[in-house]
Amino acid sequence: MSEFDPGRRRIIQTVGAGLLLPGLVPAVIASIKDRPQLTDGVQSGDLLGDRAIIWSRCDRPARMVVEWDTRSLFSNPRRFVSPLADARTDFTARVELTGLPADQAIFYRVQFEDAQSGIASEPWFGHLRSVPQARRDIRFLWSGDTAGQGFGINPDIGGMRIYEAMRLRLPDFFIHSGDTIYADNPIPAQLVTESGRVWRNITTEAKSKVAETIDDFRGNYRYNLMDENIRRFNAEVPQIWQWDDHEVVNNWSPGKHLDKRYQNKDIHNLVDHGRQAWLEYAPMRVQSADGGGRIYRQLNYGPLLDVFVLDMRSYRGANDENLGGEKPFLGREQLDWLKASLKASGAQWKVIAADMSIGLGAPDGEVSLGVTRWEAVANGDPGPAQGRELEIAELLGFLRAQSVRNFLFLTADVHYCAAHHFHPDRAAFQDFEPFWEFVAGPLNAGSFGPDVLDKTFGPQAVFQKTAPVMNASPFAGFQFFGEVNIEGLSGELTVVLRELDGVSVFEQKLQPV
């Protein structure tokens, strides 16, 4: 396979913040002992037009000050200041940078100014590349599932090193496809793995039990941010976050029954805490809808790419047998938004970031009166669309009727990697054009699979790579991320599935039509 070469962008990123910026710490600030501390590094995210979100966290009430420039020497910095960060948001802060020139290397530095004394912290540096306005080569990554099944930060192997493998690919951005934390999976000091080898974890109090309080959930995010690979990755790669179930509890829906580990059995209360903490730590723009916390959104990345980020959690009905008439999954408002947005998109490629697969059957695990409950879209019945499948059938039929082409689904969730091709000639529901779904993950969690494909939409597993045993540890190497390369000149899109250390295991080229 020939190496994708984004040219000048990669050279700029390689010489970026790391080589020049540490020497810029002002001596007068460095001499102050009682200054605020940046506790969890920096993140950027949700690039859109001339804007980008910058996130960080402090150890006390303070205001975040962000300066950006197109040169790492910061000879002409622009300054942005956040509202007060205090205990109400766990001392997290975000600002939206505006006025970014198109398709430029953007260097930024973050400091916090103490709310009482005005004393400034040492700066923390990051960089990104702004959204292009013209056709150019694009590379982005996606994956999901961080710190699951008790596999946390293992110092013996250098922590969550898949994040370093992803950083070295020098992507324009990264889609975290959900399970950004595992709030329901405590991290023990050690685990005995499938090979008998002992997995050691860095541990914290917050990760010693399932998350129930808002501070428990916040502690899950802080745990992941202890990893040096993640902090380095966050400072160099803008992210697009979505959520799935483990940000709250496994397979949650309005009908979830909490197990004996939970003192509070109210799933709605647990969801509220989980959602609040996720919104505090996500490097995303605060949406005006849904009380300021709408997760589904569209991000335009120049003439070649639009990204449609779905929320497959907030609007679903209770997990059940998933048969019969239409049952809410995306929900009417989100489904109508997605249809209209895809139709209006002028981008050559339309990537639908879905936190769950369209075709894979995912049993909930709870069985009542002999009836299997289903967690995702599929229901195990290969016949005509039923239940949640009816929303997807409506979407696919609409896209065909409106001649919307060049769309694909990217997902994670199932803890293995796969390439699924959907075709009406193999399907019970046939009113759609062929399309692809690509699966990647986990990032740092147990490995599983394969799951069974539901034939309603005619999927075929063109490729899949799974662990030989269930819940294989990261020692086994079955950790995966996906990479998408779009050539600026031809518009050709190539999907690559990569293993723990960045080695390619599958490649699929797609031509625009």
PDB file of N, CA, C and O in Angstrom, residues 309-374:
ATOM      1  N   VAL A 309     -22.764  13.570  13.227  1.00  0.00           N
ATOM      2  CA  VAL A 309     -22.550  12.891  14.502  1.00  0.00           C
ATOM      3  C   VAL A 309     -23.903  12.532  15.103  1.00  0.00           C
ATOM      4  O   VAL A 309     -24.716  13.426  15.382  1.00  0.00           O
ATOM      5  N   LEU A 310     -24.154  11.252  15.302  1.00  0.00           N
ATOM      6  CA  LEU A 310     -25.445  10.804  15.810  1.00  0.00           C
ATOM      7  C   LEU A 310     -25.422  10.614  17.317  1.00  0.00           C
ATOM      8  O   LEU A 310     -24.379  10.431  17.937  1.00  0.00           O
ATOM      9  N   ASP A 311     -26.610  10.651  17.913  1.00  0.00           N
ATOM     10  CA  ASP A 311     -26.832  10.331  19.318  1.00  0.00           C
ATOM     11  C   ASP A 311     -27.840   9.192  19.367  1.00  0.00           C
ATOM     12  O   ASP A 311     -29.041   9.399  19.191  1.00  0.00           O
ATOM     13  N   MET A 312     -27.335   7.976  19.563  1.00  0.00           N
ATOM     14  CA  MET A 312     -28.194   6.796  19.574  1.00  0.00           C
ATOM     15  C   MET A 312     -28.609   6.389  20.982  1.00  0.00           C
ATOM     16  O   MET A 312     -29.054   5.243  21.188  1.00  0.00           O
ATOM     17  N   ARG A 313     -28.489   7.300  21.942  1.00  0.00           N
ATOM     18  CA  ARG A 313     -28.845   7.014  23.332  1.00  0.00           C
ATOM     19  C   ARG A 313     -30.007   7.851  23.847  1.00  0.00           C
ATOM     20  O   ARG A 313     -30.942   7.343  24.451  1.00  0.00           O
ATOM     21  N   SER A 314     -29.948   9.152  23.619  1.00  0.00           N
ATOM     22  CA  SER A 314     -30.819  10.074  24.344  1.00  0.00           C
ATOM     23  C   SER A 314     -32.289   9.964  23.989  1.00  0.00           C
ATOM     24  O   SER A 314     -33.145  10.353  24.785  1.00  0.00           O
ATOM     25  N   TYR A 315     -32.616   9.451  22.802  1.00  0.00           N
ATOM     26  CA  TYR A 315     -33.997   9.516  22.328  1.00  0.00           C
ATOM     27  C   TYR A 315     -34.628   8.142  22.137  1.00  0.00           C
ATOM     28  O   TYR A 315     -35.763   8.039  21.677  1.00  0.00           O
ATOM     29  N   ARG A 316     -33.905   7.092  22.496  1.00  0.00           N
ATOM     30  CA  ARG A 316     -34.436   5.746  22.323  1.00  0.00           C
ATOM     31  C   ARG A 316     -35.505   5.427  23.356  1.00  0.00           C
ATOM     32  O   ARG A 316     -35.523   5.975  24.462  1.00  0.00           O
ATOM     33  N   GLY A 317     -36.371   4.494  22.996  1.00  0.00           N
ATOM     34  CA  GLY A 317     -37.268   3.917  23.976  1.00  0.00           C
ATOM     35  C   GLY A 317     -36.559   2.793  24.713  1.00  0.00           C
ATOM     36  O   GLY A 317     -35.386   2.493  24.473  1.00  0.00           O
ATOM     37  N   ALA A 318     -37.268   2.142  25.610  1.00  0.00           N
ATOM     38  CA  ALA A 318     -36.678   1.057  26.383  1.00  0.00           C
ATOM     39  C   ALA A 318     -36.265  -0.097  25.473  1.00  0.00           C
ATOM     40  O   ALA A 318     -36.959  -0.415  24.496  1.00  0.00           O
ATOM     41  N   ASN A 319     -35.136  -0.703  25.768  1.00  0.00           N
ATOM     42  CA  ASN A 319     -34.730  -1.906  25.048  1.00  0.00           C
ATOM     43  C   ASN A 319     -35.778  -3.001  25.265  1.00  0.00           C
ATOM     44  O   ASN A 319     -36.167  -3.275  26.406  1.00  0.00           O
ATOM     45  N   ASP A 320     -36.242  -3.616  24.166  1.00  0.00           N
ATOM     46  CA  ASP A 320     -37.217  -4.700  24.278  1.00  0.00           C
ATOM     47  C   ASP A 320     -36.991  -5.673  23.129  1.00  0.00           C
ATOM     48  O   ASP A 320     -35.881  -5.763  22.597  1.00  0.00           O
ATOM     49  N   GLU A 321     -38.009  -6.383  22.704  1.00  0.00           N
ATOM     50  CA  GLU A 321     -37.849  -7.389  21.649  1.00  0.00           C
ATOM     51  C   GLU A 321     -37.614  -6.757  20.282  1.00  0.00           C
ATOM     52  O   GLU A 321     -37.212  -7.432  19.330  1.00  0.00           O
ATOM     53  N   ASN A 322     -37.867  -5.447  20.137  1.00  0.00           N
ATOM     54  CA  ASN A 322     -37.546  -4.688  18.923  1.00  0.00           C
ATOM     55  C   ASN A 322     -38.246  -5.238  17.681  1.00  0.00           C
ATOM     56  O   ASN A 322     -37.677  -5.280  16.593  1.00  0.00           O
ATOM     57  N   LEU A 323     -39.481  -5.637  17.835  1.00  0.00           N
ATOM     58  CA  LEU A 323     -40.283  -6.134  16.723  1.00  0.00           C
ATOM     59  C   LEU A 323     -41.528  -5.268  16.572  1.00  0.00           C
ATOM     60  O   LEU A 323     -41.780  -4.370  17.376  1.00  0.00           O
ATOM     61  N   GLY A 324     -42.319  -5.543  15.542  1.00  0.00           N
ATOM     62  CA  GLY A 324     -43.570  -4.823  15.354  1.00  0.00           C
ATOM     63  C   GLY A 324     -43.379  -3.467  14.717  1.00  0.00           C
ATOM     64  O   GLY A 324     -42.502  -3.269  13.867  1.00  0.00           O
ATOM     65  N   GLY A 325     -44.228  -2.510  15.132  1.00  0.00           N
ATOM     66  CA  GLY A 325     -44.203  -1.174  14.539  1.00  0.00           C
ATOM     67  C   GLY A 325     -42.998  -0.361  14.964  1.00  0.00           C
ATOM     68  O   GLY A 325     -42.148  -0.805  15.744  1.00  0.00           O
ATOM     69  N   GLU A 326     -42.928   0.863  14.433  1.00  0.00           N
ATOM     70  CA  GLU A 326     -41.762   1.721  14.665  1.00  0.00           C
ATOM     71  C   GLU A 326     -41.571   2.009  16.151  1.00  0.00           C
ATOM     72  O   GLU A 326     -42.525   2.311  16.869  1.00  0.00           O
ATOM     73  N   LYS A 327     -40.327   1.914  16.588  1.00  0.00           N
ATOM     74  CA  LYS A 327     -39.962   2.196  17.968  1.00  0.00           C
ATOM     75  C   LYS A 327     -38.831   3.207  17.973  1.00  0.00           C
ATOM     76  O   LYS A 327     -37.906   3.112  17.162  1.00  0.00           O
ATOM     77  N   PRO A 328     -38.873   4.183  18.870  1.00  0.00           N
ATOM     78  CA  PRO A 328     -37.882   5.270  18.811  1.00  0.00           C
ATOM     79  C   PRO A 328     -36.474   4.775  19.113  1.00  0.00           C
ATOM     80  O   PRO A 328     -36.247   4.004  20.036  1.00  0.00           O
ATOM     81  N   PHE A 329     -35.557   5.248  18.293  1.00  0.00           N
ATOM     82  CA  PHE A 329     -34.134   4.967  18.480  1.00  0.00           C
ATOM     83  C   PHE A 329     -33.350   6.259  18.281  1.00  0.00           C
ATOM     84  O   PHE A 329     -32.809   6.828  19.219  1.00  0.00           O
ATOM     85  N   LEU A 330     -33.317   6.769  17.069  1.00  0.00           N
ATOM     86  CA  LEU A 330     -32.819   8.126  16.839  1.00  0.00           C
ATOM     87  C   LEU A 330     -33.852   9.150  17.304  1.00  0.00           C
ATOM     88  O   LEU A 330     -33.491  10.248  17.744  1.00  0.00           O
ATOM     89  N   GLY A 331     -35.109   8.798  17.198  1.00  0.00           N
ATOM     90  CA  GLY A 331     -36.179   9.736  17.521  1.00  0.00           C
ATOM     91  C   GLY A 331     -36.553  10.563  16.306  1.00  0.00           C
ATOM     92  O   GLY A 331     -35.735  10.805  15.413  1.00  0.00           O
ATOM     93  N   ARG A 332     -37.794  11.011  16.259  1.00  0.00           N
ATOM     94  CA  ARG A 332     -38.302  11.714  15.088  1.00  0.00           C
ATOM     95  C   ARG A 332     -37.523  12.994  14.784  1.00  0.00           C
ATOM     96  O   ARG A 332     -37.154  13.265  13.635  1.00  0.00           O
ATOM     97  N   GLU A 333     -37.232  13.794  15.779  1.00  0.00           N
ATOM     98  CA  GLU A 333     -36.557  15.065  15.532  1.00  0.00           C
ATOM     99  C   GLU A 333     -35.155  14.840  14.956  1.00  0.00           C
ATOM    100  O   GLU A 333     -34.753  15.498  13.986  1.00  0.00           O
ATOM    101  N   GLN A 334     -34.411  13.906  15.546  1.00  0.00           N
ATOM    102  CA  GLN A 334     -33.055  13.657  15.049  1.00  0.00           C
ATOM    103  C   GLN A 334     -33.095  13.021  13.658  1.00  0.00           C
ATOM    104  O   GLN A 334     -32.277  13.358  12.796  1.00  0.00           O
ATOM    105  N   LEU A 335     -34.023  12.103  13.433  1.00  0.00           N
ATOM    106  CA  LEU A 335     -34.131  11.455  12.131  1.00  0.00           C
ATOM    107  C   LEU A 335     -34.453  12.469  11.046  1.00  0.00           C
ATOM    108  O   LEU A 335     -33.834  12.460   9.960  1.00  0.00           O
ATOM    109  N   ASP A 336     -35.395  13.375  11.314  1.00  0.00           N
ATOM    110  CA  ASP A 336     -35.732  14.400  10.322  1.00  0.00           C
ATOM    111  C   ASP A 336     -34.555  15.335  10.081  1.00  0.00           C
ATOM    112  O   ASP A 336     -34.299  15.760   8.945  1.00  0.00           O
ATOM    113  N   TRP A 337     -33.840  15.685  11.145  1.00  0.00           N
ATOM    114  CA  TRP A 337     -32.628  16.507  11.000  1.00  0.00           C
ATOM    115  C   TRP A 337     -31.602  15.813  10.112  1.00  0.00           C
ATOM    116  O   TRP A 337     -31.002  16.438   9.222  1.00  0.00           O
ATOM    117  N   LEU A 338     -31.378  14.517  10.352  1.00  0.00           N
ATOM    118  CA  LEU A 338     -30.379  13.787   9.590  1.00  0.00           C
ATOM    119  C   LEU A 338     -30.760  13.720   8.117  1.00  0.00           C
ATOM    120  O   LEU A 338     -29.916  13.935   7.231  1.00  0.00           O
ATOM    121  N   LYS A 339     -32.016  13.427   7.824  1.00  0.00           N
ATOM    122  CA  LYS A 339     -32.464  13.364   6.436  1.00  0.00           C
ATOM    123  C   LYS A 339     -32.276  14.707   5.733  1.00  0.00           C
ATOM    124  O   LYS A 339     -31.700  14.774   4.633  1.00  0.00           O
ATOM    125  N   ALA A 340     -32.732  15.774   6.374  1.00  0.00           N
ATOM    126  CA  ALA A 340     -32.627  17.100   5.758  1.00  0.00           C
ATOM    127  C   ALA A 340     -31.170  17.525   5.595  1.00  0.00           C
ATOM    128  O   ALA A 340     -30.797  18.128   4.575  1.00  0.00           O
ATOM    129  N   SER A 341     -30.344  17.220   6.586  1.00  0.00           N
ATOM    130  CA  SER A 341     -28.940  17.650   6.535  1.00  0.00           C
ATOM    131  C   SER A 341     -28.174  16.891   5.465  1.00  0.00           C
ATOM    132  O   SER A 341     -27.341  17.471   4.758  1.00  0.00           O
ATOM    133  N   LEU A 342     -28.424  15.593   5.340  1.00  0.00           N
ATOM    134  CA  LEU A 342     -27.763  14.826   4.286  1.00  0.00           C
ATOM    135  C   LEU A 342     -28.198  15.302   2.904  1.00  0.00           C
ATOM    136  O   LEU A 342     -27.371  15.417   1.983  1.00  0.00           O
ATOM    137  N   LYS A 343     -29.474  15.585   2.751  1.00  0.00           N
ATOM    138  CA  LYS A 343     -29.965  16.080   1.464  1.00  0.00           C
ATOM    139  C   LYS A 343     -29.331  17.422   1.109  1.00  0.00           C
ATOM    140  O   LYS A 343     -28.978  17.672  -0.055  1.00  0.00           O
ATOM    141  N   ALA A 344     -29.158  18.296   2.101  1.00  0.00           N
ATOM    142  CA  ALA A 344     -28.629  19.642   1.845  1.00  0.00           C
ATOM    143  C   ALA A 344     -27.116  19.674   1.698  1.00  0.00           C
ATOM    144  O   ALA A 344     -26.564  20.669   1.219  1.00  0.00           O
ATOM    145  N   SER A 345     -26.454  18.617   2.105  1.00  0.00           N
ATOM    146  CA  SER A 345     -24.993  18.629   2.092  1.00  0.00           C
ATOM    147  C   SER A 345     -24.444  18.741   0.674  1.00  0.00           C
ATOM    148  O   SER A 345     -24.845  18.004  -0.223  1.00  0.00           O
ATOM    149  N   GLY A 346     -23.500  19.646   0.513  1.00  0.00           N
ATOM    150  CA  GLY A 346     -22.818  19.785  -0.774  1.00  0.00           C
ATOM    151  C   GLY A 346     -21.465  19.113  -0.792  1.00  0.00           C
ATOM    152  O   GLY A 346     -20.739  19.196  -1.795  1.00  0.00           O
ATOM    153  N   ALA A 347     -21.087  18.460   0.310  1.00  0.00           N
ATOM    154  CA  ALA A 347     -19.778  17.814   0.377  1.00  0.00           C
ATOM    155  C   ALA A 347     -19.775  16.547  -0.470  1.00  0.00           C
ATOM    156  O   ALA A 347     -20.799  15.870  -0.626  1.00  0.00           O
ATOM    157  N   GLN A 348     -18.605  16.228  -1.005  1.00  0.00           N
ATOM    158  CA  GLN A 348     -18.507  15.024  -1.831  1.00  0.00           C
ATOM    159  C   GLN A 348     -18.764  13.760  -1.014  1.00  0.00           C
ATOM    160  O   GLN A 348     -19.479  12.857  -1.454  1.00  0.00           O
ATOM    161  N   TRP A 349     -18.201  13.691   0.215  1.00  0.00           N
ATOM    162  CA  TRP A 349     -18.377  12.530   1.075  1.00  0.00           C
ATOM    163  C   TRP A 349     -19.144  12.906   2.331  1.00  0.00           C
ATOM    164  O   TRP A 349     -18.899  13.962   2.915  1.00  0.00           O
ATOM    165  N   LYS A 350     -20.050  12.026   2.713  1.00  0.00           N
ATOM    166  CA  LYS A 350     -20.898  12.249   3.878  1.00  0.00           C
ATOM    167  C   LYS A 350     -20.674  11.092   4.854  1.00  0.00           C
ATOM    168  O   LYS A 350     -21.133   9.975   4.610  1.00  0.00           O
ATOM    169  N   VAL A 351     -19.964  11.365   5.930  1.00  0.00           N
ATOM    170  CA  VAL A 351     -19.639  10.347   6.920  1.00  0.00           C
ATOM    171  C   VAL A 351     -20.638  10.429   8.060  1.00  0.00           C
ATOM    172  O   VAL A 351     -20.802  11.492   8.682  1.00  0.00           O
ATOM    173  N   ILE A 352     -21.338   9.329   8.336  1.00  0.00           N
ATOM    174  CA  ILE A 352     -22.293   9.256   9.434  1.00  0.00           C
ATOM    175  C   ILE A 352     -21.614   8.539  10.588  1.00  0.00           C
ATOM    176  O   ILE A 352     -21.336   7.341  10.520  1.00  0.00           O
ATOM    177  N   ALA A 353     -21.289   9.302  11.633  1.00  0.00           N
ATOM    178  CA  ALA A 353     -20.638   8.742  12.822  1.00  0.00           C
ATOM    179  C   ALA A 353     -21.727   8.185  13.723  1.00  0.00           C
ATOM    180  O   ALA A 353     -22.466   8.924  14.372  1.00  0.00           O
ATOM    181  N   ALA A 354     -21.837   6.859  13.743  1.00  0.00           N
ATOM    182  CA  ALA A 354     -22.887   6.171  14.503  1.00  0.00           C
ATOM    183  C   ALA A 354     -22.236   5.399  15.636  1.00  0.00           C
ATOM    184  O   ALA A 354     -21.308   4.628  15.402  1.00  0.00           O
ATOM    185  N   ASP A 355     -22.704   5.609  16.864  1.00  0.00           N
ATOM    186  CA  ASP A 355     -22.061   4.917  17.976  1.00  0.00           C
ATOM    187  C   ASP A 355     -22.417   3.447  18.049  1.00  0.00           C
ATOM    188  O   ASP A 355     -21.787   2.703  18.810  1.00  0.00           O
ATOM    189  N   MET A 356     -23.410   2.995  17.250  1.00  0.00           N
ATOM    190  CA  MET A 356     -23.750   1.579  17.190  1.00  0.00           C
ATOM    191  C   MET A 356     -23.933   1.156  15.740  1.00  0.00           C
ATOM    192  O   MET A 356     -24.327   1.952  14.886  1.00  0.00           O
ATOM    193  N   SER A 357     -23.671  -0.131  15.478  1.00  0.00           N
ATOM    194  CA  SER A 357     -23.768  -0.688  14.133  1.00  0.00           C
ATOM    195  C   SER A 357     -25.217  -0.742  13.647  1.00  0.00           C
ATOM    196  O   SER A 357     -26.143  -0.949  14.428  1.00  0.00           O
ATOM    197  N   ILE A 358     -25.381  -0.603  12.333  1.00  0.00           N
ATOM    198  CA  ILE A 358     -26.691  -0.756  11.714  1.00  0.00           C
ATOM    199  C   ILE A 358     -27.077  -2.224  11.586  1.00  0.00           C
ATOM    200  O   ILE A 358     -28.228  -2.611  11.766  1.00  0.00           O
ATOM    201  N   GLY A 359     -26.098  -3.089  11.294  1.00  0.00           N
ATOM    202  CA  GLY A 359     -26.422  -4.455  10.949  1.00  0.00           C
ATOM    203  C   GLY A 359     -26.147  -5.517  11.984  1.00  0.00           C
ATOM    204  O   GLY A 359     -26.665  -6.638  11.876  1.00  0.00           O
ATOM    205  N   LEU A 360     -25.342  -5.218  12.997  1.00  0.00           N
ATOM    206  CA  LEU A 360     -24.962  -6.239  13.964  1.00  0.00           C
ATOM    207  C   LEU A 360     -26.013  -6.401  15.057  1.00  0.00           C
ATOM    208  O   LEU A 360     -26.460  -5.419  15.657  1.00  0.00           O
ATOM    209  N   GLY A 361     -26.385  -7.632  15.337  1.00  0.00           N
ATOM    210  CA  GLY A 361     -27.279  -7.903  16.446  1.00  0.00           C
ATOM    211  C   GLY A 361     -26.552  -7.737  17.769  1.00  0.00           C
ATOM    212  O   GLY A 361     -25.445  -8.251  17.942  1.00  0.00           O
ATOM    213  N   ALA A 362     -27.150  -7.013  18.691  1.00  0.00           N
ATOM    214  CA  ALA A 362     -26.532  -6.757  19.999  1.00  0.00           C
ATOM    215  C   ALA A 362     -27.553  -7.054  21.087  1.00  0.00           C
ATOM    216  O   ALA A 362     -28.292  -6.165  21.518  1.00  0.00           O
ATOM    217  N   PRO A 363     -27.619  -8.294  21.565  1.00  0.00           N
ATOM    218  CA  PRO A 363     -28.562  -8.617  22.645  1.00  0.00           C
ATOM    219  C   PRO A 363     -28.262  -7.797  23.894  1.00  0.00           C
ATOM    220  O   PRO A 363     -27.101  -7.574  24.236  1.00  0.00           O
ATOM    221  N   ASP A 364     -29.313  -7.352  24.565  1.00  0.00           N
ATOM    222  CA  ASP A 364     -29.165  -6.542  25.766  1.00  0.00           C
ATOM    223  C   ASP A 364     -28.559  -7.352  26.907  1.00  0.00           C
ATOM    224  O   ASP A 364     -27.839  -6.844  27.732  1.00  0.00           O
ATOM    225  N   GLY A 365     -28.871  -8.628  26.967  1.00  0.00           N
ATOM    226  CA  GLY A 365     -28.383  -9.449  28.066  1.00  0.00           C
ATOM    227  C   GLY A 365     -29.428  -9.678  29.136  1.00  0.00           C
ATOM    228  O   GLY A 365     -29.302 -10.580  29.965  1.00  0.00           O
ATOM    229  N   GLU A 366     -30.470  -8.843  29.147  1.00  0.00           N
ATOM    230  CA  GLU A 366     -31.579  -9.031  30.068  1.00  0.00           C
ATOM    231  C   GLU A 366     -32.704  -9.774  29.336  1.00  0.00           C
ATOM    232  O   GLU A 366     -33.154  -9.342  28.287  1.00  0.00           O
ATOM    233  N   VAL A 367     -33.134 -10.890  29.860  1.00  0.00           N
ATOM    234  CA  VAL A 367     -34.207 -11.677  29.252  1.00  0.00           C
ATOM    235  C   VAL A 367     -35.388 -11.713  30.213  1.00  0.00           C
ATOM    236  O   VAL A 367     -35.243 -12.037  31.388  1.00  0.00           O
ATOM    237  N   SER A 368     -36.547 -11.327  29.716  1.00  0.00           N
ATOM    238  CA  SER A 368     -37.747 -11.307  30.543  1.00  0.00           C
ATOM    239  C   SER A 368     -38.822 -12.177  29.898  1.00  0.00           C
ATOM    240  O   SER A 368     -39.176 -11.961  28.726  1.00  0.00           O
ATOM    241  N   LEU A 369     -39.311 -13.159  30.620  1.00  0.00           N
ATOM    242  CA  LEU A 369     -40.351 -14.062  30.134  1.00  0.00           C
ATOM    243  C   LEU A 369     -39.941 -14.711  28.813  1.00  0.00           C
ATOM    244  O   LEU A 369     -40.765 -14.912  27.911  1.00  0.00           O
ATOM    245  N   GLY A 370     -38.643 -15.003  28.703  1.00  0.00           N
ATOM    246  CA  GLY A 370     -38.153 -15.687  27.515  1.00  0.00           C
ATOM    247  C   GLY A 370     -37.989 -14.809  26.295  1.00  0.00           C
ATOM    248  O   GLY A 370     -37.672 -15.307  25.209  1.00  0.00           O
ATOM    249  N   VAL A 371     -38.179 -13.475  26.418  1.00  0.00           N
ATOM    250  CA  VAL A 371     -38.076 -12.555  25.287  1.00  0.00           C
ATOM    251  C   VAL A 371     -36.710 -11.873  25.323  1.00  0.00           C
ATOM    252  O   VAL A 371     -36.333 -11.262  26.319  1.00  0.00           O
ATOM    253  N   THR A 372     -35.981 -11.973  24.232  1.00  0.00           N
ATOM    254  CA  THR A 372     -34.674 -11.315  24.147  1.00  0.00           C
ATOM    255  C   THR A 372     -34.860  -9.817  23.926  1.00  0.00           C
ATOM    256  O   THR A 372     -35.625  -9.397  23.060  1.00  0.00           O
ATOM    257  N   ARG A 373     -34.159  -9.039  24.716  1.00  0.00           N
ATOM    258  CA  ARG A 373     -34.152  -7.588  24.532  1.00  0.00           C
ATOM    259  C   ARG A 373     -32.955  -7.221  23.648  1.00  0.00           C
ATOM    260  O   ARG A 373     -31.886  -7.806  23.771  1.00  0.00           O
ATOM    261  N   TRP A 374     -33.152  -6.252  22.753  1.00  0.00           N
ATOM    262  CA  TRP A 374     -32.107  -5.861  21.820  1.00  0.00           C
ATOM    263  C   TRP A 374     -31.612  -4.459  22.133  1.00  0.00           C
ATOM    264  O   TRP A 374     -32.396  -3.570  22.471  1.00  0.00           O
TER     265      TRP A 374
END
